[in-house]
Amino acid sequence: MPTETLSTFQLESGAELHGVPVQYRTWGQLNERRDNAVVVCHALTGSADATQWWGDLLGSGRAFDPEDDFVICLNAPGSPYGSVSPITENPATGAPYGADFPRVTIRDTVRLHRRVLTERLGVRSVRLAAGGSMGGMQVLEWAFEEKENGAPLVQALAPVAVGGRHAPWQIGCSEAQRQAIYADPRWQDGRYAPGEGPTQGLAAARMMAMISYRSYDSYRERFGRDRMTPDPATAAAPSTSDAAPPPERQNGEAAAPLPTENAPFAVESYLRHQGEKLIDRFDARCYVALTRQMDSHDVARGRGAYDEVLRSIEQPAFVVSIDSDALYPPAEQRELVDHLPNAQLDVLSSPHGHDAFLIETETLSKRLRDWRRV
Amino acid sequence: MPTETLSTFQLESGAELHGVPVQYRTWGQLNERRDNAVVVCHALTGSADATQWWGDLLGSGRAFDPEDDFVICLNAPGSPYGSVSPITENPATGAPYGADFPRVTIRDTVRLHRRVLTERLGVRSVRLAAGGSMGGMQVLEWAFEEKENGAPLVQALAPVAVGGRHAPWQIGCSEAQRQAIYADPRWQDGRYAPGEGPTQGLAAARMMAMISYRSYDSYRERFGRDRMTPDPATAAAPSTSDAAPPPERQNGEAAAPLPTENAPFAVESYLRHQGEKLIDRFDARCYVALTRQMDSHDVARGRGAYDEVLRSIEQPAFVVSIDSDALYPPAEQRELVDHLPNAQLDVLSSPHGHDAFLIETETLSKRLRDWRRV
């Protein structure tokens, strides 16, 4: 995937980054008027390759149509997938930023992406910014970006499964996850060498996150109280690190017999497996940096009273709510729609909780496409 | 508090414990017919001293009235508060059980407590078993205890904020918390010396638990996006261990100014403080043992189909549901009431989530008292 490198970029905190890489991917062509851009924003563990997580929304006749749209997805700073982050080189030292990576806000991410978009890719106007969860936070910040003449740079917004500011419940989830990382001795205040990070703490953090991303009902439906087939090794002494994919449910209402009592529950194995999967593809410092970035999300910070700031967002907005979302609950999207002067609420009914924005993608694509056509 | 020590006790797993202490506390007197006992069951981090957590339910004119009831609360095995647990002495070795403490089920707890109740305290019949969360699991297991003549030992049940079996969502929460403990190097597979346990992992686990015990709305109301007053030391380099009690909210809708951006959010400080508080009074092995015990909860295990097992519980039951409970959601109590043939559902409306069973105690006492009088 291509990367643009900005020579300098000043963060909200005042810290200045030099030689700042931003990785991105595009689909389709910028038109002559340079006004057909669609910015797609990724979530916490996503990358600029939107085909990996929103592929169903991308394509001919879909929500983002490369035959007509110039679709761009840019990797967020702090993410391990190509943009500036704790694992990229700090030009001042020649070594990765590591623990010295500065605090980045959602607003920083959008301003950085905006520079790549306008200065490097030549975009003059953005038709739509769309994204879920952390991506949705960026969407709401994109609303405030202006052209040189003061008009909005972005003409329409599609925030999904998100609110206008990170709530204390969400910050609490973030912080408990960070504390699990900090409890791992390999954290070393973030000063660990490549490949020697706090993988066990990161796995525990991911397990916590996975619970908040799904719903009580979806876990019940999928796992019940099934246990893994007893393995002599793990049955003898329950391991703290065994990981295996979950079995298909078979026994329905039948109770598990006593002899398997020491075998892990299917849901435990599933969560351990999810933890193991993430540590293979993510860095703990990046996880801390991005969750802190999400905690910074507050469209009102420095702009005035929250309700009034929302009322100042005049673009048409398609606000998607997931009825089973326990982490970014429907009340947050109703609040957005109550205050955004030109918004439509779309409720996605799904048992999958917050993760539905990555699961119910066919439905999401159709509805967003139809909204764009109106 | 008094302790009775049983010479032997066999667990469901087949393991046999010797010299088994059970700590308890009583209020009121056993009557001549020995049938006025009320068993009150504590939750995960509670003790046999019910005045510490359900004091409002205990007293003259309250739900449990020592002028008429012989109220008994027994400490659960696995808990650090006086009954047999990882921190009590294993007579076979003369040292604490530590990592060798065997797997205990909710059913084991109830059978152990039953022996103390009938063999040592001389109780012939129990008027009521009541408890919330883990205590409620015990209440449902008490339903199956019988007198020598086959009649139920317990005449009425009051399970609060609980279901008939631990659901995968709840097991997942438990397991993610255990993994945070395991990520702490001081865990040592549970083989740590007294005072050298994985306090940081236990604190992270407690923080996760505290999130699940409350609700999105209660956190929002209490903390908003307030930050702690910036402290030069912590503002310069965000600490991973600073803990302080939360401030009272002051600024309502006003956005926090940028200069405090590195100060911790009030909700972070609150959670860290909760983590710190628990490590002063709890042992990590006990936490693991008790969460595993809760995961064992399934009234149907070995007894038949779940629905039918619930239908076999004929005692009058007062099932209390908390409308904002995200951990043991109202659907679980509705399920109980749908199947228990003689049950009444009582919905406690509260913003406090699962913890409401420890907060809305005046209301709970009144309603339970009134139900007992009918």
XYZ file of C-alpha atoms in Angstrom:
748
model
C 0.000 0.000 0.000
C 1.262 3.525 -0.767
C 2.656 5.803 1.914
C 2.985 9.577 1.907
C 5.474 11.138 4.290
C 4.877 14.640 5.640
C 7.981 16.521 6.680
C 6.414 17.911 9.872
C 3.129 17.654 11.713
C 2.169 19.433 14.899
C -0.092 17.612 17.323
C -2.776 19.209 19.505
C -0.503 18.702 22.484
C 2.084 20.954 20.880
C 4.509 18.109 20.168
C 5.915 18.166 16.643
C 6.492 15.034 14.574
C 9.013 14.949 11.732
C 9.100 12.648 8.729
C 5.549 11.442 9.322
C 4.437 8.419 7.264
C 0.757 7.938 6.472
C -0.235 4.729 4.757
C -3.412 4.631 2.712
C -5.261 2.750 0.016
C -7.541 4.074 -2.702
C -10.161 2.616 -5.011
C -11.463 4.369 -8.132
C -10.255 7.643 -9.646
C -10.340 11.247 -8.545
C -12.522 13.079 -11.052
C -11.534 16.270 -12.854
C -13.282 18.492 -10.347
C -11.465 16.574 -7.603
C -14.655 16.441 -5.592
C -15.659 12.770 -5.663
C -13.637 11.597 -2.687
C -15.156 9.230 -0.110
C -13.132 8.870 3.090
C -13.541 5.560 4.893
C -12.190 5.487 8.455
C -11.011 2.322 10.209
C -11.569 1.181 13.787
C -9.142 0.250 16.582
C -7.476 -2.812 15.093
C -8.197 -2.096 11.429
C -5.867 -0.953 8.657
C -6.095 1.197 5.526
C -7.048 -1.917 3.565
C -10.806 -1.502 3.888
C -11.376 -4.635 1.824
C -10.295 -6.576 4.923
C -13.098 -5.263 7.125
C -15.663 -3.381 4.997
C -15.221 -5.207 1.708
C -18.976 -5.674 1.430
C -19.476 -1.908 1.363
C -16.968 -1.428 -1.436
C -17.634 -2.160 -5.087
C -19.916 -1.565 -7.992
C -23.443 -0.834 -6.756
C -22.333 -0.822 -3.140
C -22.185 1.964 -0.547
C -18.775 3.089 -1.815
C -18.657 2.634 -5.562
C -15.225 3.000 -7.204
C -16.926 3.472 -10.571
C -18.088 6.835 -9.332
C -16.337 7.491 -6.012
C -12.655 8.028 -5.316
C -12.556 5.931 -2.139
C -9.689 6.549 0.275
C -8.865 4.862 3.536
C -5.953 6.184 5.592
C -4.264 4.407 8.470
C -4.554 6.238 11.799
C -1.419 7.446 13.581
C -0.736 5.123 16.507
C -1.863 2.060 14.548
C 0.764 -0.585 13.730
C -0.397 -0.744 10.100
C 1.915 1.675 8.372
C 1.336 5.214 9.627
C 3.457 6.918 12.272
C 3.222 4.965 15.518
C 5.227 3.594 18.438
C 6.715 0.996 16.080
C 7.858 3.414 13.344
C 11.194 5.145 13.344
C 11.660 8.379 15.254
C 13.955 10.401 12.947
C 15.404 12.160 15.986
C 16.831 8.916 17.342
C 16.867 6.467 14.443
C 15.016 3.993 16.673
C 11.261 3.304 16.963
C 9.320 5.855 19.026
C 8.372 3.162 21.511
C 7.354 4.668 24.817
C 8.188 8.171 23.533
C 5.334 8.195 21.053
C 3.346 11.308 21.926
C -0.308 11.517 22.850
C -2.436 11.706 19.678
C -6.092 12.748 19.542
C -8.851 11.820 17.108
C -8.639 15.419 15.949
C -4.921 14.980 15.220
C -5.692 11.917 13.114
C -8.233 13.786 11.018
C -5.984 16.817 10.530
C -3.089 14.570 9.521
C -5.258 12.632 7.077
C -6.659 15.858 5.726
C -3.183 17.041 4.832
C -2.446 13.864 2.875
C -5.822 14.067 1.225
C -5.586 17.675 0.072
C -1.848 18.295 -0.232
C -0.759 14.961 -1.674
C -3.804 13.405 -3.338
C -5.214 16.703 -4.602
C -8.701 16.232 -3.209
C -10.752 19.441 -3.158
C -13.986 18.148 -1.686
C -15.116 14.987 0.074
C -18.543 13.588 -0.737
C -18.792 11.415 2.319
C -16.846 10.389 5.397
C -17.912 7.031 6.833
C -16.691 4.754 9.592
C -17.676 2.768 12.662
C -16.498 2.901 16.254
C -13.119 4.710 16.264
C -13.731 5.344 12.565
C -17.013 7.013 13.465
C -15.199 9.335 15.848
C -13.068 10.486 12.938
C -16.177 10.955 10.801
C -17.594 13.388 13.355
C -14.301 15.311 13.470
C -14.171 15.448 9.667
C -17.366 17.500 9.927
C -15.327 20.434 11.222
C -12.683 20.475 8.480
C -13.097 23.422 6.139
C -12.003 24.401 2.650
C -9.973 27.565 2.207
C -13.195 29.494 1.570
C -14.636 28.346 4.924
C -17.116 25.892 3.435
C -17.133 22.336 4.818
C -14.584 20.049 3.191
C -16.812 17.024 3.758
C -20.336 17.088 2.337
C -21.955 14.164 4.161
C -21.301 12.005 7.206
C -21.989 8.384 8.108
C -20.947 7.728 11.716
C -21.694 4.152 12.777
C -21.962 2.749 16.333
C -20.432 5.786 18.005
C -21.315 8.886 19.997
C -20.125 12.486 20.017
C -17.662 11.920 22.844
C -16.130 8.935 24.576
C -18.229 8.206 27.631
C -16.790 7.246 31.039
C -18.049 3.668 30.612
C -15.995 3.381 27.419
C -12.992 5.114 28.973
C -13.291 2.687 31.884
C -13.235 -0.281 29.506
C -10.152 1.187 27.818
C -8.390 1.807 31.097
C -9.073 -1.669 32.519
C -7.643 -3.110 29.307
C -4.572 -0.904 29.563
C -4.105 -1.991 33.166
C -4.088 -5.629 32.039
C -1.257 -4.700 29.675
C 0.583 -2.796 32.412
C 0.287 -5.850 34.721
C 2.421 -7.852 32.284
C 6.085 -7.477 33.354
C 7.134 -7.290 29.723
C 5.328 -3.946 29.436
C 8.342 -2.188 31.000
C 6.600 1.171 30.742
C 6.519 0.593 26.992
C 10.318 0.338 26.734
C 10.478 -3.202 25.415
C 12.455 -4.388 22.415
C 10.689 -5.505 19.213
C 9.203 -8.976 19.684
C 9.503 -8.788 23.464
C 6.247 -7.021 24.256
C 3.617 -7.837 26.892
C 1.754 -10.385 24.804
C -0.089 -11.971 27.717
C -1.355 -8.621 28.955
C -2.364 -7.612 25.439
C -4.218 -10.910 25.028
C -6.104 -10.307 28.295
C -6.968 -6.786 27.106
C -8.281 -8.189 23.837
C -10.411 -10.726 25.684
C -12.007 -7.945 27.716
C -12.606 -5.981 24.550
C -14.166 -8.944 22.765
C -16.726 -9.267 25.550
C -17.711 -5.630 25.206
C -17.893 -5.926 21.408
C -20.499 -8.661 21.471
C -23.715 -9.178 23.400
C -24.965 -11.407 26.184
C -27.380 -13.031 23.747
C -24.847 -13.662 20.992
C -22.513 -15.423 23.433
C -25.373 -17.471 24.808
C -26.519 -18.484 21.364
C -23.044 -19.363 20.182
C -21.446 -21.030 23.184
C -24.025 -21.943 25.819
C -22.228 -23.755 28.622
C -20.444 -26.141 26.262
C -16.998 -27.265 27.253
C -14.074 -28.222 25.102
C -13.440 -31.927 24.613
C -11.348 -32.843 27.645
C -7.688 -33.098 26.877
C -5.705 -35.187 29.394
C -3.043 -32.519 29.661
C -5.341 -29.554 30.285
C -7.898 -31.576 32.284
C -5.230 -32.518 34.785
C -4.080 -28.973 35.416
C -6.078 -26.116 33.916
C -3.673 -24.111 31.842
C -3.583 -20.352 31.798
C -2.499 -20.219 28.203
C -4.251 -22.935 26.218
C -5.905 -21.607 23.126
C -8.028 -23.352 20.569
C -10.829 -22.391 18.220
C -14.296 -22.960 19.597
C -16.284 -26.059 18.676
C -19.639 -25.876 16.965
C -22.394 -26.104 19.554
C -23.966 -29.523 19.654
C -25.731 -30.355 22.866
C -28.198 -27.519 23.117
C -29.969 -27.675 26.436
C -28.160 -30.776 27.708
C -25.997 -30.183 30.781
C -22.295 -30.985 30.581
C -21.396 -34.148 32.508
C -19.136 -33.891 35.522
C -16.052 -35.689 34.131
C -15.334 -32.735 31.830
C -15.604 -30.250 34.709
C -11.961 -29.214 34.364
C -12.075 -28.766 30.583
C -12.297 -25.113 29.597
C -15.643 -23.717 28.562
C -15.963 -23.147 24.834
C -16.289 -19.420 25.477
C -13.009 -19.429 27.391
C -11.215 -21.171 24.544
C -12.782 -18.787 22.069
C -11.620 -15.739 24.013
C -8.117 -17.133 24.521
C -7.958 -17.811 20.815
C -9.028 -14.210 20.093
C -6.312 -12.970 22.436
C -3.687 -15.139 20.751
C -4.777 -13.961 17.313
C -4.376 -10.296 18.175
C -0.895 -10.570 19.684
C 0.310 -11.987 16.379
C -0.752 -8.834 14.558
C -0.701 -5.962 17.022
C 1.691 -4.092 19.285
C 0.789 -3.338 22.898
C 2.097 0.265 22.749
C -0.049 0.851 19.672
C -3.020 -0.607 21.555
C -2.416 1.787 24.447
C -1.887 4.725 22.074
C -5.067 4.069 20.097
C -7.293 3.450 23.116
C -6.013 6.733 24.592
C -6.745 8.377 21.276
C -10.307 7.080 21.442
C -10.600 8.377 24.999
C -9.729 11.851 23.639
C -12.836 11.839 21.473
C -15.062 14.798 22.298
C -16.392 16.939 19.475
C -17.051 19.706 22.014
C -13.570 19.992 23.471
C -12.541 23.624 23.093
C -15.527 24.365 20.842
C -18.298 25.182 23.319
C -21.223 23.413 24.918
C -21.692 19.836 23.678
C -25.272 20.174 22.462
C -24.518 23.408 20.621
C -21.433 21.979 18.977
C -23.508 19.086 17.637
C -26.112 21.560 16.405
C -23.408 23.335 14.423
C -22.786 20.246 12.260
C -24.940 21.026 9.250
C -23.971 18.274 6.839
C -26.499 15.541 6.067
C -25.664 12.660 8.374
C -26.657 8.999 8.271
C -26.265 7.848 11.880
C -26.238 4.080 12.268
C -27.169 2.508 15.592
C -26.925 -1.177 16.534
C -29.759 -2.175 18.817
C -27.668 -4.705 20.779
C -24.571 -2.496 21.129
C -23.545 -2.558 24.807
C -20.391 -0.477 24.318
C -21.719 2.416 22.207
C -25.384 2.020 23.106
C -28.281 3.268 20.958
C -28.802 6.212 23.319
C -25.577 7.707 21.956
C -26.775 7.676 18.379
C -30.204 8.968 19.384
C -28.397 11.813 21.122
C -26.491 12.577 17.926
C -29.663 12.584 15.850
C -31.476 14.697 18.433
C -28.910 17.464 18.014
C -27.514 17.157 14.498
C -29.805 19.417 12.466
C -29.728 17.287 9.332
C -29.418 13.705 10.498
C -31.279 10.470 9.928
C -31.165 7.584 12.396
C -30.816 4.093 11.002
C -31.212 1.235 13.469
C -29.449 -1.967 12.574
C -31.156 -4.841 14.345
C -28.584 -7.494 15.138
C -27.745 -9.922 17.932
C -24.025 -9.292 17.473
C -23.577 -6.190 19.613
C -21.026 -3.525 18.707
C -19.261 -5.870 16.282
C -22.362 -5.858 14.088
C -20.825 -2.927 12.196
C -18.236 -5.448 10.924
C -20.719 -8.324 10.528
C -23.987 -6.940 9.117
C -22.064 -5.378 6.255
C -24.408 -6.367 3.431
C -27.305 -4.641 5.175
C -25.158 -1.662 6.075
C -23.997 -1.290 2.477
C -27.526 -1.387 1.066
C -28.895 1.143 3.515
C -26.005 3.557 3.172
C -26.130 3.236 -0.615
C -29.860 3.959 -0.638
C -29.381 6.955 1.641
C -26.681 8.322 -0.625
C -29.003 8.008 -3.636
C -31.805 10.058 -2.106
C -16.789 -14.530 64.159
C -17.280 -18.198 65.079
C -15.847 -21.002 63.023
C -16.908 -24.634 62.852
C -14.420 -27.154 61.548
C -15.629 -30.307 59.810
C -13.268 -33.254 59.953
C -13.793 -34.230 56.302
C -15.739 -32.956 53.322
C -15.890 -34.510 49.883
C -16.181 -32.189 46.907
C -18.142 -32.884 43.732
C -14.848 -33.458 41.953
C -14.111 -36.371 44.280
C -11.341 -34.532 46.123
C -11.601 -34.804 49.905
C -10.808 -31.949 52.259
C -9.787 -32.552 55.888
C -10.105 -30.216 58.849
C -12.434 -27.864 56.995
C -13.117 -24.484 58.655
C -16.366 -22.659 57.933
C -16.751 -19.182 59.362
C -20.222 -17.782 59.946
C -22.186 -15.176 61.819
C -25.684 -15.383 63.279
C -28.300 -12.898 64.447
C -31.294 -13.836 66.639
C -32.034 -17.180 68.247
C -32.946 -20.603 66.928
C -36.461 -21.337 68.194
C -37.491 -24.523 69.976
C -38.759 -26.164 66.814
C -35.435 -25.232 65.199
C -37.259 -24.122 62.086
C -36.843 -20.344 62.039
C -33.494 -20.201 60.214
C -32.903 -17.664 57.446
C -29.783 -18.303 55.369
C -28.230 -15.203 53.816
C -25.630 -15.899 51.107
C -22.806 -13.511 50.236
C -21.429 -12.522 46.842
C -17.928 -12.739 45.337
C -16.016 -10.373 47.604
C -18.348 -10.494 50.610
C -17.902 -12.192 53.982
C -20.136 -13.854 56.571
C -20.612 -10.467 58.220
C -23.799 -9.542 56.396
C -23.995 -6.259 58.287
C -21.141 -5.088 56.054
C -23.087 -5.462 52.819
C -26.784 -6.141 53.579
C -27.083 -4.345 56.915
C -30.192 -2.534 55.692
C -31.985 -5.868 55.258
C -31.164 -6.997 58.773
C -32.942 -5.791 61.903
C -36.242 -5.296 63.582
C -38.978 -4.807 60.975
C -36.587 -5.504 58.126
C -36.416 -8.348 55.602
C -34.444 -10.508 58.019
C -35.691 -9.837 61.543
C -33.590 -11.267 64.377
C -36.543 -10.840 66.731
C -38.220 -13.658 64.871
C -35.635 -15.158 62.494
C -32.457 -17.032 63.288
C -30.352 -15.366 60.609
C -27.182 -17.142 59.499
C -24.565 -16.121 56.977
C -21.752 -18.561 56.184
C -18.549 -17.730 54.376
C -18.108 -19.583 51.069
C -15.181 -21.969 50.617
C -12.604 -20.277 48.391
C -13.235 -16.885 49.969
C -10.409 -15.276 51.979
C -12.794 -14.442 54.838
C -12.397 -17.400 57.159
C -13.656 -20.572 55.501
C -11.415 -23.126 53.806
C -9.603 -21.465 50.899
C -6.252 -21.131 49.144
C -5.009 -19.065 52.096
C -6.015 -21.526 54.868
C -3.817 -24.336 56.061
C -3.812 -27.650 54.247
C -3.518 -30.178 57.112
C -1.724 -32.574 54.779
C 1.191 -30.178 54.371
C 0.937 -27.697 57.235
C 1.134 -24.891 54.657
C -1.659 -22.926 52.936
C -3.379 -24.757 50.070
C -2.179 -22.102 47.661
C -2.270 -23.376 44.098
C -3.341 -26.842 45.318
C -6.752 -25.644 46.443
C -9.180 -27.918 44.593
C -11.974 -26.853 42.261
C -15.106 -26.038 44.299
C -18.617 -25.677 42.869
C -21.592 -23.648 44.068
C -23.162 -26.986 44.929
C -20.165 -27.858 47.119
C -20.567 -24.566 48.971
C -24.212 -25.229 49.709
C -23.606 -28.824 50.827
C -20.762 -27.689 53.082
C -22.880 -24.922 54.600
C -25.766 -27.329 55.026
C -23.611 -29.604 57.133
C -22.635 -26.760 59.461
C -26.223 -25.606 59.614
C -27.783 -28.976 60.470
C -24.963 -30.855 62.212
C -23.441 -28.026 64.227
C -26.109 -25.374 64.625
C -28.992 -27.846 64.951
C -31.205 -26.248 62.304
C -34.060 -28.528 61.183
C -35.729 -26.255 58.668
C -34.857 -23.050 56.843
C -37.572 -20.466 56.315
C -35.770 -18.579 53.588
C -32.526 -18.568 51.651
C -31.660 -15.161 50.171
C -28.697 -13.705 48.327
C -27.592 -11.721 45.300
C -25.202 -12.552 42.469
C -22.995 -15.457 43.670
C -25.213 -15.541 46.759
C -28.230 -15.989 44.502
C -26.560 -18.980 42.852
C -26.338 -20.585 46.286
C -29.999 -19.739 46.945
C -31.037 -21.698 43.858
C -28.892 -24.660 44.923
C -30.372 -24.553 48.440
C -33.699 -25.355 46.769
C -32.496 -28.906 46.171
C -31.378 -29.693 49.728
C -33.749 -32.096 51.457
C -34.566 -33.118 55.008
C -34.187 -36.772 55.956
C -37.836 -37.341 55.071
C -37.288 -36.044 51.557
C -39.112 -32.739 52.111
C -37.277 -29.546 51.133
C -34.959 -28.203 53.814
C -35.519 -24.624 52.640
C -39.090 -23.321 52.521
C -38.676 -20.145 50.430
C -36.136 -18.604 48.090
C -35.069 -15.055 47.276
C -32.506 -15.099 44.462
C -31.434 -11.591 43.461
C -29.726 -10.463 40.234
C -28.845 -13.960 39.064
C -29.911 -16.687 36.648
C -30.165 -20.464 36.830
C -26.767 -21.033 35.282
C -23.716 -18.938 34.550
C -23.987 -17.745 30.977
C -21.064 -17.629 28.533
C -21.024 -13.811 28.685
C -20.467 -14.025 32.440
C -17.927 -16.835 32.098
C -16.151 -14.702 29.515
C -15.985 -11.771 31.938
C -14.588 -14.112 34.599
C -12.016 -15.574 32.266
C -10.781 -12.212 30.950
C -10.343 -11.125 34.569
C -8.432 -14.300 35.401
C -6.219 -13.727 32.391
C -5.346 -10.257 33.696
C -4.233 -11.962 36.935
C -2.254 -14.590 35.017
C -0.510 -11.831 33.046
C 1.038 -10.539 36.281
C 4.417 -12.285 36.742
C 3.797 -12.536 40.454
C 0.957 -14.990 39.741
C 3.526 -17.822 39.386
C 0.731 -20.302 38.651
C -0.655 -19.455 42.080
C 2.524 -20.555 43.870
C 3.421 -17.217 45.408
C 4.306 -16.598 49.043
C 1.913 -14.675 51.314
C 2.098 -10.974 50.580
C 3.786 -11.533 47.226
C 0.740 -12.076 45.057
C -0.126 -10.562 41.672
C -1.628 -7.369 43.016
C -1.443 -5.469 39.754
C -3.213 -8.228 37.856
C -5.841 -8.517 40.576
C -6.383 -4.755 40.461
C -6.876 -4.903 36.683
C -9.344 -7.774 37.142
C -11.272 -5.757 39.715
C -11.402 -2.784 37.373
C -12.929 -4.946 34.658
C -15.404 -6.319 37.148
C -16.380 -2.847 38.387
C -17.302 -1.867 34.845
C -19.591 -4.869 34.485
C -21.154 -4.228 37.909
C -22.360 -0.760 37.010
C -24.087 0.722 34.011
C -23.236 3.028 31.147
C -25.685 5.593 32.524
C -24.426 5.488 36.106
C -20.862 6.103 34.945
C -21.978 8.925 32.691
C -23.956 10.559 35.462
C -21.178 10.230 37.993
C -18.033 10.970 36.013
C -18.828 12.501 32.653
C -15.545 13.362 30.949
C -14.147 15.121 34.005
C -10.435 14.862 34.570
C -8.495 14.881 37.785
C -6.830 18.158 38.750
C -3.541 18.036 36.878
C -0.634 17.073 39.052
C 2.759 18.139 37.661
C 4.195 14.679 38.296
C 1.462 12.689 36.599
C 0.794 15.275 33.913
C 4.392 15.037 32.759
C 4.353 11.263 32.392
C 1.066 9.411 32.731
C 1.563 6.849 35.459
C 0.282 3.311 35.265
C -0.295 3.085 38.973
C -1.598 6.375 40.286
C -4.724 5.938 42.340
C -6.892 8.530 43.970
C -10.527 8.828 44.936
C -12.703 10.444 42.298
C -13.647 14.097 42.552
C -17.199 15.282 42.742
C -18.392 16.272 39.288
C -18.389 19.993 38.796
C -18.317 21.132 35.267
C -21.358 19.365 33.851
C -21.495 19.899 30.119
C -18.375 22.029 29.903
C -15.541 20.481 27.926
C -12.219 19.914 29.668
C -9.566 22.382 28.522
C -6.544 21.145 26.650
C -3.855 21.808 29.301
C -5.231 18.983 31.470
C -5.162 16.537 28.551
C -2.620 14.303 30.272
C -4.395 14.248 33.624
C -6.286 11.012 34.156
C -10.031 10.974 33.650
C -12.005 10.843 36.887
C -13.352 7.439 35.866
C -9.808 6.133 35.435
C -8.814 7.330 38.892
C -11.973 5.863 40.345
C -11.305 2.457 38.792
C -7.647 2.469 39.833
C -8.763 3.321 43.344
C -11.235 0.419 43.298
C -8.451 -1.899 42.141
C -6.144 -0.684 44.903
C -8.857 -1.125 47.504
C -9.489 -4.736 46.606
C -5.843 -5.848 46.656
C -5.662 -4.695 50.276
C -8.398 -7.123 51.253
C -8.405 -10.015 48.806
C -6.145 -12.776 47.556
C -5.719 -13.443 43.835
C -5.966 -17.236 44.208
C -9.224 -16.786 46.107
C -10.446 -14.517 43.317
C -9.637 -17.175 40.735
C -11.190 -19.926 42.886
C -14.423 -18.016 43.454
C -14.867 -16.881 39.861
C -14.374 -20.498 38.768
C -16.914 -21.532 41.373
C -19.393 -19.049 39.888
C -18.671 -20.427 36.424
C -19.712 -23.871 37.744
C -23.208 -22.567 38.473
C -25.826 -24.600 36.598
C -28.829 -25.910 38.470
C -29.361 -28.441 35.675
C -25.936 -30.073 35.712
C -26.516 -33.785 36.196
C -30.196 -33.236 36.995
C -31.822 -33.206 33.560
C -33.024 -30.632 31.060
C -32.637 -27.039 32.287
C -36.273 -25.984 31.935
C -37.529 -29.106 33.670
C -35.071 -28.752 36.521
C -36.335 -25.220 37.130
C -39.916 -26.484 37.011
C -39.063 -28.970 39.778
C -38.308 -26.139 42.240
C -41.612 -25.861 44.055
C -40.782 -23.454 46.874
C -42.238 -19.950 46.773
C -39.591 -17.748 45.221
C -39.162 -13.968 45.201
C -36.980 -13.331 42.166
C -35.449 -9.863 42.112
C -34.330 -8.329 38.828
C -32.435 -5.057 38.360
C -33.557 -3.283 35.221
C -30.094 -1.819 34.473
C -28.127 -5.019 35.205
C -25.769 -5.611 32.279
C -24.039 -8.628 33.827
C -27.038 -10.690 34.971
C -29.631 -9.075 32.721
C -33.379 -9.032 33.428
C -33.926 -11.770 30.828
C -32.280 -14.215 33.255
C -34.729 -13.488 36.042
C -37.674 -13.548 33.641
C -36.463 -16.975 32.555
C -36.422 -18.116 36.182
C -39.926 -16.826 36.792
C -41.174 -18.346 33.546
C -40.164 -21.795 34.737
C -40.286 -21.751 38.539
C -43.853 -22.880 39.296
C -44.302 -20.671 42.359
C -42.284 -17.549 41.711
C -42.924 -13.834 41.716
C -40.813 -11.369 39.746
C -39.832 -8.128 41.431
C -38.140 -5.531 39.240
C -35.877 -3.106 41.030
C -35.574 0.043 38.942
C -32.147 1.530 39.464
C -29.445 3.279 37.443
C -26.709 1.397 39.310
C -26.574 -1.819 37.290
C -25.745 -5.135 38.915
C -24.391 -3.401 42.030
C -27.897 -2.132 42.787
C -28.405 -5.260 44.902
C -25.836 -3.754 47.288
C -27.063 -0.156 46.891
C -30.871 -0.166 46.754
C -30.954 -2.089 50.026
C -33.733 -0.092 51.738
C -36.082 -0.823 48.858
C -34.972 -4.419 48.656
C -35.580 -4.902 52.382
C -39.081 -3.446 52.254
C -40.147 -5.493 49.263
C -38.711 -8.741 50.551
C -40.227 -8.109 53.971
C -43.630 -7.457 52.443
C -43.391 -10.581 50.333
C -42.501 -12.658 53.387
C -45.567 -11.287 55.206
C -48.054 -12.307 52.544
